[in-house]
Coordinates of C-alpha atoms in Angstrom, one line a residue:
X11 CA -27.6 -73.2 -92.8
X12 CA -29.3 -72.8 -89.4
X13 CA -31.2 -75.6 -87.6
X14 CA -34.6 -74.5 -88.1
X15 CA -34.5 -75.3 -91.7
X16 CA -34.0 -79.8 -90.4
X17 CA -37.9 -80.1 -90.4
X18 CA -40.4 -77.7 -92.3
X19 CA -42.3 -75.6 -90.2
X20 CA -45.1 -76.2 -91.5
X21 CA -45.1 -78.9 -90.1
X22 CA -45.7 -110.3 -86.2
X23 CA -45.5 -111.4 -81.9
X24 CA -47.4 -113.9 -80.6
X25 CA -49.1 -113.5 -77.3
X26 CA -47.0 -116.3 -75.3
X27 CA -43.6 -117.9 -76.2
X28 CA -43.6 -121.6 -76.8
X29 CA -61.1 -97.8 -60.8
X30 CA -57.4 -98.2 -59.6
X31 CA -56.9 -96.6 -56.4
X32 CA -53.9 -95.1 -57.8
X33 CA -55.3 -93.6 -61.1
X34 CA -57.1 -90.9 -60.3
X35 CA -55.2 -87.7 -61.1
X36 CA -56.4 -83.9 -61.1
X37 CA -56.9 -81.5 -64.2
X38 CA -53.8 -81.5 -66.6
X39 CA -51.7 -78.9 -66.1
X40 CA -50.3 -76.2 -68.3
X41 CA -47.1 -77.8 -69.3
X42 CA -49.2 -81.5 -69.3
X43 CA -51.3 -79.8 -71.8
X44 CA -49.0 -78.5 -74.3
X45 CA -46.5 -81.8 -74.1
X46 CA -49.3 -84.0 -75.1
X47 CA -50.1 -84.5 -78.9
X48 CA -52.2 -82.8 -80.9
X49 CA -54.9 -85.1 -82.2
X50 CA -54.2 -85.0 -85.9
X51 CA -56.9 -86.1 -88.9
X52 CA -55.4 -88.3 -91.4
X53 CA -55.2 -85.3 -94.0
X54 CA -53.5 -82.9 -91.3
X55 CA -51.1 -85.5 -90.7
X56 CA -50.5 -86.5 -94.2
X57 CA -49.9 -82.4 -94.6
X58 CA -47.5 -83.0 -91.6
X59 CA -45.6 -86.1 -93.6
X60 CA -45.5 -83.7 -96.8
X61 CA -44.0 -81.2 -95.7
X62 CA -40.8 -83.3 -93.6
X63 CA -40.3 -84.9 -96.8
X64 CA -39.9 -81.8 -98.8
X65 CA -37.0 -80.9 -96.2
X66 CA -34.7 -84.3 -95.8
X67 CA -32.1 -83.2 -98.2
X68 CA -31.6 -79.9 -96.0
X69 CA -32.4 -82.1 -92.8
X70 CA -29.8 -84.8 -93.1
X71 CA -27.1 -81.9 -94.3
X72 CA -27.7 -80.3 -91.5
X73 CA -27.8 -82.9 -88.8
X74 CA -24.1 -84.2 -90.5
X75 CA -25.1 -87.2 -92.0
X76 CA -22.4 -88.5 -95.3
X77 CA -23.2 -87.4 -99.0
X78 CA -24.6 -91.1 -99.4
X79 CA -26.9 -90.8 -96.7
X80 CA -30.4 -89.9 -97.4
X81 CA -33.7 -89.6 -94.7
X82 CA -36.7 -91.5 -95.4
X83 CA -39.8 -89.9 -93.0
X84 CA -41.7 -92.6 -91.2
X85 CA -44.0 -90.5 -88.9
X86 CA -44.5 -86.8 -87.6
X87 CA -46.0 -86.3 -84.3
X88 CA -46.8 -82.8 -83.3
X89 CA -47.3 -81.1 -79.5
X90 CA -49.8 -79.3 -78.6
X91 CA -47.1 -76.1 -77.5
X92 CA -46.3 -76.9 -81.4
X93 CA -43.1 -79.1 -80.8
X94 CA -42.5 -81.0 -83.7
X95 CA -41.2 -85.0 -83.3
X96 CA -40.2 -86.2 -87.2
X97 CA -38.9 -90.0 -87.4
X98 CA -36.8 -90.9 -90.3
X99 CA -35.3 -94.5 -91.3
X100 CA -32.2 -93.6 -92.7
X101 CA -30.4 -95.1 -96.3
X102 CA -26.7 -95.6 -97.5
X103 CA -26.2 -95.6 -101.2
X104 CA -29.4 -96.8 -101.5
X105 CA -29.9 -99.1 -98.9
X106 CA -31.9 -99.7 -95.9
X107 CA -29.7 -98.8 -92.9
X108 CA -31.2 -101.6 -90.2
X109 CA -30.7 -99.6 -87.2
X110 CA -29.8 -96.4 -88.5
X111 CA -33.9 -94.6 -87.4
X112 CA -33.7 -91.1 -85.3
X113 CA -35.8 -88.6 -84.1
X114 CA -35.9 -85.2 -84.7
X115 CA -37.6 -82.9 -82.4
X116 CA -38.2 -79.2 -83.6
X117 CA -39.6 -76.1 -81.3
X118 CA -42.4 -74.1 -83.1
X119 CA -39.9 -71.7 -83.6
X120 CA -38.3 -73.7 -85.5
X121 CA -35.0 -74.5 -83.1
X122 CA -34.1 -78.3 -83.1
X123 CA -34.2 -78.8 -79.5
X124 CA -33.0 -82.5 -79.7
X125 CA -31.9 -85.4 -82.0
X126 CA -32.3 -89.3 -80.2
X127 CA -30.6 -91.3 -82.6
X128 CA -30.6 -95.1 -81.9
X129 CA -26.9 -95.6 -83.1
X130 CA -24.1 -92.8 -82.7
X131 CA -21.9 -95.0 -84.9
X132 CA -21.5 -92.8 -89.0
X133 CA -22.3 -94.8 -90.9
X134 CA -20.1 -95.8 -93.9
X135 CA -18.9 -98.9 -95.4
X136 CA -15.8 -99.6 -97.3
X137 CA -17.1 -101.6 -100.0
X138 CA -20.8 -102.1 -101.3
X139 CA -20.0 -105.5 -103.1
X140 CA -20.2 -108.6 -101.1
X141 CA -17.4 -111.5 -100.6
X142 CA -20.7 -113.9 -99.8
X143 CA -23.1 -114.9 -102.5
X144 CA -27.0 -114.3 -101.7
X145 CA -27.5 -118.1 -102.1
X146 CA -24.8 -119.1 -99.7
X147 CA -26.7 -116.0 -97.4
X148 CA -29.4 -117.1 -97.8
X149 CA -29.5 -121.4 -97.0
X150 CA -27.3 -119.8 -94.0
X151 CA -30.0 -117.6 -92.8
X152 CA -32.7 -120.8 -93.7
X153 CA -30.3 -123.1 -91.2
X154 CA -30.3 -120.7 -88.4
X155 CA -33.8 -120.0 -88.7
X156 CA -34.4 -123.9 -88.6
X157 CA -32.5 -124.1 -85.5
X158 CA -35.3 -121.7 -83.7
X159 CA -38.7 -122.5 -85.5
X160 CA -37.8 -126.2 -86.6
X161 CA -38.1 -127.9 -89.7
X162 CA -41.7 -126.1 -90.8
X163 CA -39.4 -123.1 -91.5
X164 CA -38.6 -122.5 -95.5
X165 CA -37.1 -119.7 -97.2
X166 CA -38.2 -118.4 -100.8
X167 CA -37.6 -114.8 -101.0
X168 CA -33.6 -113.8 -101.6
X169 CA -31.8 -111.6 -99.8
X170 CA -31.7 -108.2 -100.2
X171 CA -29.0 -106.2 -99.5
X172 CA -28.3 -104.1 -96.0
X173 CA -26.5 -101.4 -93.8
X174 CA -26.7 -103.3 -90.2
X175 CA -25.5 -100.4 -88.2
X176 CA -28.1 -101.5 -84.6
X177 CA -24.7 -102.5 -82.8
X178 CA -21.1 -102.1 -83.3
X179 CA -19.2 -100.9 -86.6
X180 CA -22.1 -100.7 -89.6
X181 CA -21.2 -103.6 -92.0
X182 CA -22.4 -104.5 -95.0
X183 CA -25.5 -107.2 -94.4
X184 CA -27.9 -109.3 -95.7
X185 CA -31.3 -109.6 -94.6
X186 CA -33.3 -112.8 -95.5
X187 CA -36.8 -113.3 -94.3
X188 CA -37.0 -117.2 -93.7
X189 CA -41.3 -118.0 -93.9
X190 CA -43.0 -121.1 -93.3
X191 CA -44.3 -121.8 -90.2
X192 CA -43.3 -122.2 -86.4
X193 CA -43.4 -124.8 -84.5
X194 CA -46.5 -124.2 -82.5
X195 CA -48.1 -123.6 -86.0
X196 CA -48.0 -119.4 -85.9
X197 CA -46.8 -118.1 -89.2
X198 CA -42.8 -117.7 -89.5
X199 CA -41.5 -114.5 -90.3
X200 CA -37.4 -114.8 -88.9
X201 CA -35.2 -112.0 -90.1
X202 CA -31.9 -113.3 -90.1
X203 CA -28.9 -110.5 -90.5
X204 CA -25.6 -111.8 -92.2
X205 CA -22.4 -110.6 -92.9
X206 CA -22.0 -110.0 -96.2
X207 CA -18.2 -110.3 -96.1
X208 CA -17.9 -113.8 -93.6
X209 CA -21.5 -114.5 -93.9
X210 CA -21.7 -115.1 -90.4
X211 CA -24.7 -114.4 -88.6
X212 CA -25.1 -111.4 -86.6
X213 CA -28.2 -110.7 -85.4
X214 CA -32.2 -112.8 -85.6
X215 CA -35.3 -111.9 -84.8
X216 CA -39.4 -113.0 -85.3
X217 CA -40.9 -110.4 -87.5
X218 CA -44.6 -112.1 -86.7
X219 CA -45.6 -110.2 -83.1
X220 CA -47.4 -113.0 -80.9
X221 CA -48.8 -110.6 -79.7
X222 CA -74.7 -106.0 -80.8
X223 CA -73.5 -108.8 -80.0
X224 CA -73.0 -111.6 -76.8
X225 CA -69.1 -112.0 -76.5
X226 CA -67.4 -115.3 -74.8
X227 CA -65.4 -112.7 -72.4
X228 CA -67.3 -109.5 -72.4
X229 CA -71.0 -110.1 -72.0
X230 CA -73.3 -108.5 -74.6
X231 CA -71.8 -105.5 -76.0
X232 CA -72.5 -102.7 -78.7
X233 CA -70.9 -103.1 -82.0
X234 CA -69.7 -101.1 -85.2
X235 CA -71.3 -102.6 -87.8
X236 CA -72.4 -101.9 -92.1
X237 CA -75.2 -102.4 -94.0
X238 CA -74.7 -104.8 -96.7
X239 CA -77.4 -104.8 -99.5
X240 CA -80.3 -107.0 -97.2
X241 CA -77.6 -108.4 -94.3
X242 CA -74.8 -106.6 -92.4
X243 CA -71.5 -107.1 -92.1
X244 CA -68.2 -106.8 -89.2
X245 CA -67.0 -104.1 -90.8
X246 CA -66.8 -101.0 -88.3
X247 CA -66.6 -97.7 -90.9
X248 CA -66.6 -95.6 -87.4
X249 CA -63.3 -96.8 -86.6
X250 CA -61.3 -97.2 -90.2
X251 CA -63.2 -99.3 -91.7
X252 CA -62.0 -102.6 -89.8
X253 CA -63.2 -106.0 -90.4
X254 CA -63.5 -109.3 -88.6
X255 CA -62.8 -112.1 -91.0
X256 CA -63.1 -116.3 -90.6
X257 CA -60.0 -118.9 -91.2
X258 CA -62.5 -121.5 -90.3
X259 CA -59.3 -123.5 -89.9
X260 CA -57.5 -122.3 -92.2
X261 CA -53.9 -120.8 -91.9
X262 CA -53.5 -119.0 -94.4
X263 CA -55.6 -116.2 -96.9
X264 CA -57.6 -113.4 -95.6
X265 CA -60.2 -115.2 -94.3
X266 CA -64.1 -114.6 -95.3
X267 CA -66.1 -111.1 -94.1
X268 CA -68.6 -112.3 -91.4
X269 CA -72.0 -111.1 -92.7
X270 CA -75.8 -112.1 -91.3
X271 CA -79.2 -110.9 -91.8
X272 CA -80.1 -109.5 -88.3
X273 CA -77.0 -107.8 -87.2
X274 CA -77.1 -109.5 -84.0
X275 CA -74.0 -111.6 -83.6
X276 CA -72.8 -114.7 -81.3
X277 CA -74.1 -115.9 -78.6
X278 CA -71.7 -116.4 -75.6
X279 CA -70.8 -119.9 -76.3
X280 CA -67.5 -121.0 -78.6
X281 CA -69.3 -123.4 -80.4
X282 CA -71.0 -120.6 -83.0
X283 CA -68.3 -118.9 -85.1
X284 CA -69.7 -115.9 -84.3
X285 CA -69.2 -115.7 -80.9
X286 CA -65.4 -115.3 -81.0
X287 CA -65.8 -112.8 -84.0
X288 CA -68.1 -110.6 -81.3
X289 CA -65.1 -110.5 -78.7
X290 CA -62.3 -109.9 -81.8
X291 CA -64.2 -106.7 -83.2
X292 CA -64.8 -105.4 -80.0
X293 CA -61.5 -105.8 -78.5
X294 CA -60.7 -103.8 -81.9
X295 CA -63.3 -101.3 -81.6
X296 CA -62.1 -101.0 -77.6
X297 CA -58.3 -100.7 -78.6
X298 CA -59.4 -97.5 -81.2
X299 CA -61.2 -96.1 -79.4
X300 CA -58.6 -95.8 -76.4
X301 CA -55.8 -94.6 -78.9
X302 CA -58.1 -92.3 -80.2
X303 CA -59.5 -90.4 -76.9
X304 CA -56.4 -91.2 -74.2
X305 CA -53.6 -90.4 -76.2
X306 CA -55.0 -88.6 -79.5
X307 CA -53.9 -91.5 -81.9
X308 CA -56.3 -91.9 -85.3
X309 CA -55.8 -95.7 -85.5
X310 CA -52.8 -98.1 -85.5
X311 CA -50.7 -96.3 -88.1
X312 CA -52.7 -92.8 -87.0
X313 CA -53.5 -92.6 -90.8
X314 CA -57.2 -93.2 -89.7
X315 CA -56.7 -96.9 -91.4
X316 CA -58.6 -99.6 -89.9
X317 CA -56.6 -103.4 -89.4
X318 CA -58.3 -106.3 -90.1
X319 CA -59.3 -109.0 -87.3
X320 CA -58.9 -112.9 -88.3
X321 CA -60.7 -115.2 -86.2
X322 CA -60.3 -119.3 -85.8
X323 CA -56.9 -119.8 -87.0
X324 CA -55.7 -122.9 -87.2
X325 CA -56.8 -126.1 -85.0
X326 CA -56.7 -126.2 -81.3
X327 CA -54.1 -123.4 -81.5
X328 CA -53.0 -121.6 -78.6
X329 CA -51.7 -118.3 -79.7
X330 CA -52.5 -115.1 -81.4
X331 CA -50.4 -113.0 -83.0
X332 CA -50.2 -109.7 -84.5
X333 CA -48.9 -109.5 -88.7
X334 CA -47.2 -106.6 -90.4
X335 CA -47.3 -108.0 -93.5
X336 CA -51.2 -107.9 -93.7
X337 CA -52.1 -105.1 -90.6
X338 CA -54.1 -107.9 -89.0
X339 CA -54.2 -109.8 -86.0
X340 CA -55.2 -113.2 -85.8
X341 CA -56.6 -115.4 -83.1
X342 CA -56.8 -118.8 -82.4
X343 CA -59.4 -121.1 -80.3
X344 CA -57.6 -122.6 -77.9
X345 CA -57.1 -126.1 -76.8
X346 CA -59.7 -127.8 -78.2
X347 CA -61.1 -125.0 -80.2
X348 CA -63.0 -124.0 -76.5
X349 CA -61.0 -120.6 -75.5
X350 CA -60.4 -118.2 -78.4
X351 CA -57.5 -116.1 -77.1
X352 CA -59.9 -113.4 -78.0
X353 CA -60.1 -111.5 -74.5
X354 CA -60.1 -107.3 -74.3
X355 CA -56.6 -107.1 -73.3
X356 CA -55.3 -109.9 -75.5
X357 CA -57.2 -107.9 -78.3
X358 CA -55.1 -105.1 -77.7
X359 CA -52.1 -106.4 -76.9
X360 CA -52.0 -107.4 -80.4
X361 CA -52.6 -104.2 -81.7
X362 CA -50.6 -102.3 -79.9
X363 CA -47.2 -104.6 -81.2
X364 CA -49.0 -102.2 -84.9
X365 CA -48.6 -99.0 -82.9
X366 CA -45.1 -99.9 -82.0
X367 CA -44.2 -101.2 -85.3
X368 CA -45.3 -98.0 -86.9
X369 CA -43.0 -95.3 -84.3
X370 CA -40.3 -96.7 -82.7
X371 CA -40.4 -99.9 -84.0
X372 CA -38.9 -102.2 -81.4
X373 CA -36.5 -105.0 -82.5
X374 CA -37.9 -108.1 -82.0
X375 CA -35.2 -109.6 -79.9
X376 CA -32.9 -109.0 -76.6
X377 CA -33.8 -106.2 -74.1
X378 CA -35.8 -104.1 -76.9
X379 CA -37.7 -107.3 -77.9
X380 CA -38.8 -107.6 -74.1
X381 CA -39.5 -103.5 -74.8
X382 CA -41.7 -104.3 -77.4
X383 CA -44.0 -107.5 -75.7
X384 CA -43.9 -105.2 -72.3
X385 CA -45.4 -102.3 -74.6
X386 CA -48.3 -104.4 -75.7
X387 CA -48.9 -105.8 -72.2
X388 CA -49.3 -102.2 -70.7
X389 CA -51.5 -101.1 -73.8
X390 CA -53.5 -104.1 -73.3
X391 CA -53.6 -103.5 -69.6
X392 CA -54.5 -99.8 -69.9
X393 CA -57.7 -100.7 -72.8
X394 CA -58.5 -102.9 -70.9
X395 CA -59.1 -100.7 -68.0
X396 CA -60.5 -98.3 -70.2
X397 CA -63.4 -99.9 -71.8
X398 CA -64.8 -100.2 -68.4
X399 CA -66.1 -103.5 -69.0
X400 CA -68.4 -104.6 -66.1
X401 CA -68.1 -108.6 -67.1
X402 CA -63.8 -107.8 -67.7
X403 CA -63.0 -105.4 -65.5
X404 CA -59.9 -104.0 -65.6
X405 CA -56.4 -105.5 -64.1
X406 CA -53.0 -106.5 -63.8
X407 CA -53.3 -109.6 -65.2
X408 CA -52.4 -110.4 -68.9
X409 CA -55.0 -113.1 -70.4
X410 CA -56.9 -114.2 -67.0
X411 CA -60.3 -115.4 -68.9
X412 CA -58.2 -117.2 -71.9
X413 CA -57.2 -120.2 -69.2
X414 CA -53.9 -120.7 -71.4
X415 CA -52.4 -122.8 -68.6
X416 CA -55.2 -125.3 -68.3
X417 CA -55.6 -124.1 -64.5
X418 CA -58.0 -120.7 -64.6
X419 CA -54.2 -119.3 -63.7
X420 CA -53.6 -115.7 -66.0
X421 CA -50.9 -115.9 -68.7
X422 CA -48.3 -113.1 -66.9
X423 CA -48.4 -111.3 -63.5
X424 CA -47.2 -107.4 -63.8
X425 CA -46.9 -106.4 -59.8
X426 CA -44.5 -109.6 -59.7
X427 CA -44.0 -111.7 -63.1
X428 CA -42.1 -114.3 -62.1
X429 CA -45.3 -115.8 -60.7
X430 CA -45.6 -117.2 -63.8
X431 CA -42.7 -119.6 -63.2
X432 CA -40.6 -117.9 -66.1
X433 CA -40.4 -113.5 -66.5
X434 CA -38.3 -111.9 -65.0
X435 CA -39.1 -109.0 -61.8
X436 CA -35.8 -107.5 -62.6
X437 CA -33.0 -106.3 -65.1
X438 CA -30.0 -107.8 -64.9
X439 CA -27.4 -108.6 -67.6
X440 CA -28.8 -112.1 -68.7
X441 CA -32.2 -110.4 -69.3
X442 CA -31.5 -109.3 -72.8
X443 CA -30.6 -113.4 -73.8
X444 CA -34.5 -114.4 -72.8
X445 CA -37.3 -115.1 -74.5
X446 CA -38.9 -111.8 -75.2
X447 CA -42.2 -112.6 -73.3
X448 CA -40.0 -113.1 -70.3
X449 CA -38.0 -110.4 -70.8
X450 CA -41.3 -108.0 -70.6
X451 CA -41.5 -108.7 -66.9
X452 CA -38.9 -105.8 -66.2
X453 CA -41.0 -103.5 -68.2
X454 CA -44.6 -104.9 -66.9
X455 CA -43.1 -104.5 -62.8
X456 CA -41.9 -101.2 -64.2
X457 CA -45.9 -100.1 -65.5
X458 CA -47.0 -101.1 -62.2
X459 CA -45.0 -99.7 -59.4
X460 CA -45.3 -96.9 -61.6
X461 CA -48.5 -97.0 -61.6
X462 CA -49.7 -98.4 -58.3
X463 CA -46.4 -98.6 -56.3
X464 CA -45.4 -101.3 -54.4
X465 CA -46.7 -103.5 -51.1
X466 CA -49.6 -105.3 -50.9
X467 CA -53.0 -103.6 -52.3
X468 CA -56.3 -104.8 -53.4
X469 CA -57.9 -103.0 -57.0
X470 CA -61.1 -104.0 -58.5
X471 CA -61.1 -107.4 -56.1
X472 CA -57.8 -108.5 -57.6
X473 CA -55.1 -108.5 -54.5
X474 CA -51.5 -107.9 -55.5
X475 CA -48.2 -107.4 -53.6
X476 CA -45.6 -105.9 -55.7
X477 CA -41.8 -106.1 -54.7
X478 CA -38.7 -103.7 -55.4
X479 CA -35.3 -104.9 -55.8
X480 CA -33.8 -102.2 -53.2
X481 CA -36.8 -103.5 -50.6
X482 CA -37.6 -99.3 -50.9
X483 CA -40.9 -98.4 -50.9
X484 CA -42.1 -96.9 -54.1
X485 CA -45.0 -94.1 -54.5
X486 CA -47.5 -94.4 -57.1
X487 CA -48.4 -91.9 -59.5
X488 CA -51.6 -93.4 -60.6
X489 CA -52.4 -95.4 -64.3
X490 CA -53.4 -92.7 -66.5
X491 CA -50.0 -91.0 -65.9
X492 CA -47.7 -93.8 -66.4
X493 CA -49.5 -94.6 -69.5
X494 CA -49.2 -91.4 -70.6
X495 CA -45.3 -90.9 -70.3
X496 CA -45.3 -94.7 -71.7
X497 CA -46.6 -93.7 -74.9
X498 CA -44.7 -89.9 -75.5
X499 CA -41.4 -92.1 -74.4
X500 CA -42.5 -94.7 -77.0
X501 CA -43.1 -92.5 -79.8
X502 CA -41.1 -89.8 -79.8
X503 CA -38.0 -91.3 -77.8
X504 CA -37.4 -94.7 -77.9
X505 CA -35.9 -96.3 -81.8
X506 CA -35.3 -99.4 -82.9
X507 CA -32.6 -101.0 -80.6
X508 CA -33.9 -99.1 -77.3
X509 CA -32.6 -101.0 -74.2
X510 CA -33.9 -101.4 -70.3
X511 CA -31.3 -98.2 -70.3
X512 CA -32.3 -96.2 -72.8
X513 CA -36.4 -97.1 -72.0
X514 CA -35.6 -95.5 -68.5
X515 CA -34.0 -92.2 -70.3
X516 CA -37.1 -92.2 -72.8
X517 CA -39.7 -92.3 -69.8
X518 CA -37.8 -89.5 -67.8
X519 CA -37.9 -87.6 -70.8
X520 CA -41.4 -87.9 -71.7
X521 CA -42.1 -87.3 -67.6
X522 CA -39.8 -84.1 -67.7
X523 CA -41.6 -83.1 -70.5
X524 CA -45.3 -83.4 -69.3
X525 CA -44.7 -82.7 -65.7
X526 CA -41.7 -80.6 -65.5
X527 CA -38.2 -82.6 -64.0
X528 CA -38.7 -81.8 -60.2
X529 CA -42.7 -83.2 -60.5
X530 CA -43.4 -86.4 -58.4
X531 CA -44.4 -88.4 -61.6
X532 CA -40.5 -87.6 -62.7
X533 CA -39.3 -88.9 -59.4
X534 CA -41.9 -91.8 -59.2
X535 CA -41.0 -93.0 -62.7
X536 CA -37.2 -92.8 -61.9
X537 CA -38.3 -94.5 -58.5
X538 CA -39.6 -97.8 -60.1
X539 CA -37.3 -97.4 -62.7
X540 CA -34.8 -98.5 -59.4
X541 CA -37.6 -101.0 -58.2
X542 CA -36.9 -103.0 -61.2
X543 CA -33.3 -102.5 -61.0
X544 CA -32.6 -100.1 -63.9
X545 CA -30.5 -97.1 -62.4

């Protein structure tokens, strides 16, 4: 069978743990053009998804893959020169293969011009019945869990059987989801990976990514609203029908609709409810709309479904975080219930941890957890940016209105993160054993010296002096770029274990192909890729 038949033709993080002078850019060229995605509708994707699925027989024959491996299609992202990128989660005999997600990438003439798999391991195990009992897995996983989050941790799902094949030899695994809470209060979600045959753990991580009306942050701003019977509603059919709902304290359910009779909401101060629910639904409606027009994606999922925004979560909690498990993200209000972490590029930092769930899917944990917080720091950076804000202009400062430390300091620094006391500038091999929001520095210094280069510099009255590793100078190649070669390396390169390494390969890739492999933006993102010590 040839290649061309692999694809039809047809074709939750919390946000903390415990005009750029360089942007502008001249028309897109040729090869820019036809390496960007097309902007699909929901049905023209779901067409897309069809059609993969009627081919993963013939697909995973074809690509090699054992009689008791089958393809599951998780997302098709087509180019506008009619390249075809197909993701597929991958099973064994019926179960999920943890680790075992590749990318196909098809030519419109049907040639398979590439496969990035994230393990090169086959995957087969020599028995599928386990020397360890789910119970004994399972108050193992609950221990280890207990050991992260504390005692508010509590297990009451069993284990379900797993291929882990993300590092090393695939074994036979369990996978038990340990709830609860945290111990700052954010829901628990801590997948906890044993051996089926020792029961000895082998991998964790944190499955909950933390993560007209007058705003708190934004000033008075334009919002999509409904028409309920005599009243109106948060509920934005314009951009998937999302909805801003109210905890009032609560931590858990959905949370009630906010609804009033005038349709103008808040009024700048935290004391009314309202005012935090303004900032939430427009960081939302700021987030699709920059998906949507920069980068051609129909909503989180780019199924052209709306998420749901929760507002006052919890007492005096200082967090937000971003849940699979309900599409939603969820703010709190800050000490004292006085600064909802509500900001634009808190908003869609949030959000963005859905966009990465839903294509490469970043593991939670090590160097691809750091991936995954970085990603939503340079989405949140680059809406925030985007919506052009005059009272939150945009920056390279993660969370500088939310006053999280108590001292009007922002919550991360990109031109140099250790500012903050904690991330790291550079990779080096204990990187991958920090605390994922450290861990993002590499990729945030990364974003900007791409970006903005290095040396001192002064951009919408923020002043920043960005360092390299090497002390060599590095070359911007302006915002819109890097964010541009972020996102193709993001969802049609990187998978589920992606390291510092294998994010620099993705980004050249993604450079090569908008901008051709002997372009400046190739050079400059290989360039800060060495600023930040990844070679």
């Amino acid at each position: 069978m040839s290649t061309a038949a692999v694809v039809a033709t047809a074709t939750a993080a919390a946000l903390v743990a415990g005009m750029t002078t360089g942007s502008a850019s001249a028309a897109p060229t040729a090869r820019e053009l036809g390496a960007q995605s097309v902007k699909l509708s929901p049905s023209q994707r779901v067409e897309l998804m069809h059609s993969a699925n009627a081919t993963t027989a013939r697909a995973a024959k074809t690509l090699g893959l054992g009689a008791q491996e089958k393809l599951v299609v998780k997302d098709v992202i087509k180019d506008v020169d009619g390249t075809v990128h197909t993701r597929y989660d991958r099973t064994y005999a019926g179960l999920p293969v943890l680790g075992g997600d590749l990318v196909v990438h098809q030519a419109k003439d049907g040639k398979v011009k590439d496969v990035t798999k994230s393990t090169k391991a086959a995957i087969k195990v020599a028995s599928l019945t386990p020397k360890v009992a789910p119970k004994a897995a399972q108050s193992s996983a609950l221990k280890a869990a207990k050991a992260v989050t504390g005692d508010k941790a509590a297990s009451d799902k069993a284990p379900r059987k797993v291929i882990w094949a993300a590092k090393g030899t695939p074994v036979l695994a369990y996978e038990t989801v340990v709830g609860g809470f945290q111990k700052d209060g954010t829901p628990n979600q801590m997948h906890v990976i044993t051996d089926a045959d020792t029961g000895k753990k082998i991998f964790e991580y944190q499955g909950i990514e933390n993560g007209a009306g007058t705003s708190e942050y934004s000033g008075k701003v334009e919002l999509g609203t409904s028409k309920e019977g005599s009243g109106y509603s948060l509920t934005d059919k314009g951009r998937g029908g999302h909805q801003t709902l109210n905890l009032d304290h609560g931590q858990s359910g959905e949370g009630k609709l906010f609804t009033n009779d005038t349709d103008k909401w808040g009024d700048g101060k935290p004391s009314n409810p309202e005012t935090a629910a303004v900032d939430a639904a427009y960081g939302a409606q700021v987030t699709w709309d920059y998906y949507k027009n920069v980068h051609g994606r129909d909503g989180i999922k780019g199924d052209g479904k709306g998420a749901t925004s929760r507002v006052h979560y919890g007492n005096g909690y200082v967090n937000a975080f971003w849940d699979d498990s309900c599409f939603c993200m969820t703010y709190g209000d800050g000490e004292g219930d006085k600064k909802p972490l509500t900001e634009i590029d808190v908003a869609a930092h949030e959000m963005s941890h859905g966009v990465t769930s839903a294509t490469a899917n970043l593991e939670y944990s090590g160097e691809s957890g750091g991936l995954n917080e970085g990603t939503s720091d340079i989405f949140g950076t680059a809406v925030e940016f985007n919506a052009k804000n005059a009272e939150d202009p945009g920056d390279y400062l993660m969370g500088e209105k939310i006053d999280i430390n108590g001292d009007g300091t922002p919550l991360r620094y990109m031109d140099k993160p250790s500012k903050d006391g904690q991330s790291a500038d550079y990779w080096s091999p204990e990187v991958g054993n920090m605390d994922v929001h450290y861990s993002s520095g590499v990729a945030n210094h990364w974003f900007y010296l791409a970006s903005e280069g290095s040396g001192a510099k002064e951009i919408n009255g923020v002043k920043y002096d960005s360092p390299t590793k090497d002390g060599k100078k590095v070359e911007g190649i302006g915002r819109d770029k890097a964010e541009k070669i972020w996102f193709k390396a993001l969802t049609t390169y990187m998978t589920s274990n992606t390291d510092y390494k294998g994010a620099r390969e993705a980004s050249l890739k993604a450079a090569g192909d908008l901008y051709g492999k002997d372009s400046k933006e190739y050079k400059g993102v290989d360039a800060a890729w060495a600023g930040v010590n990844v070679k």
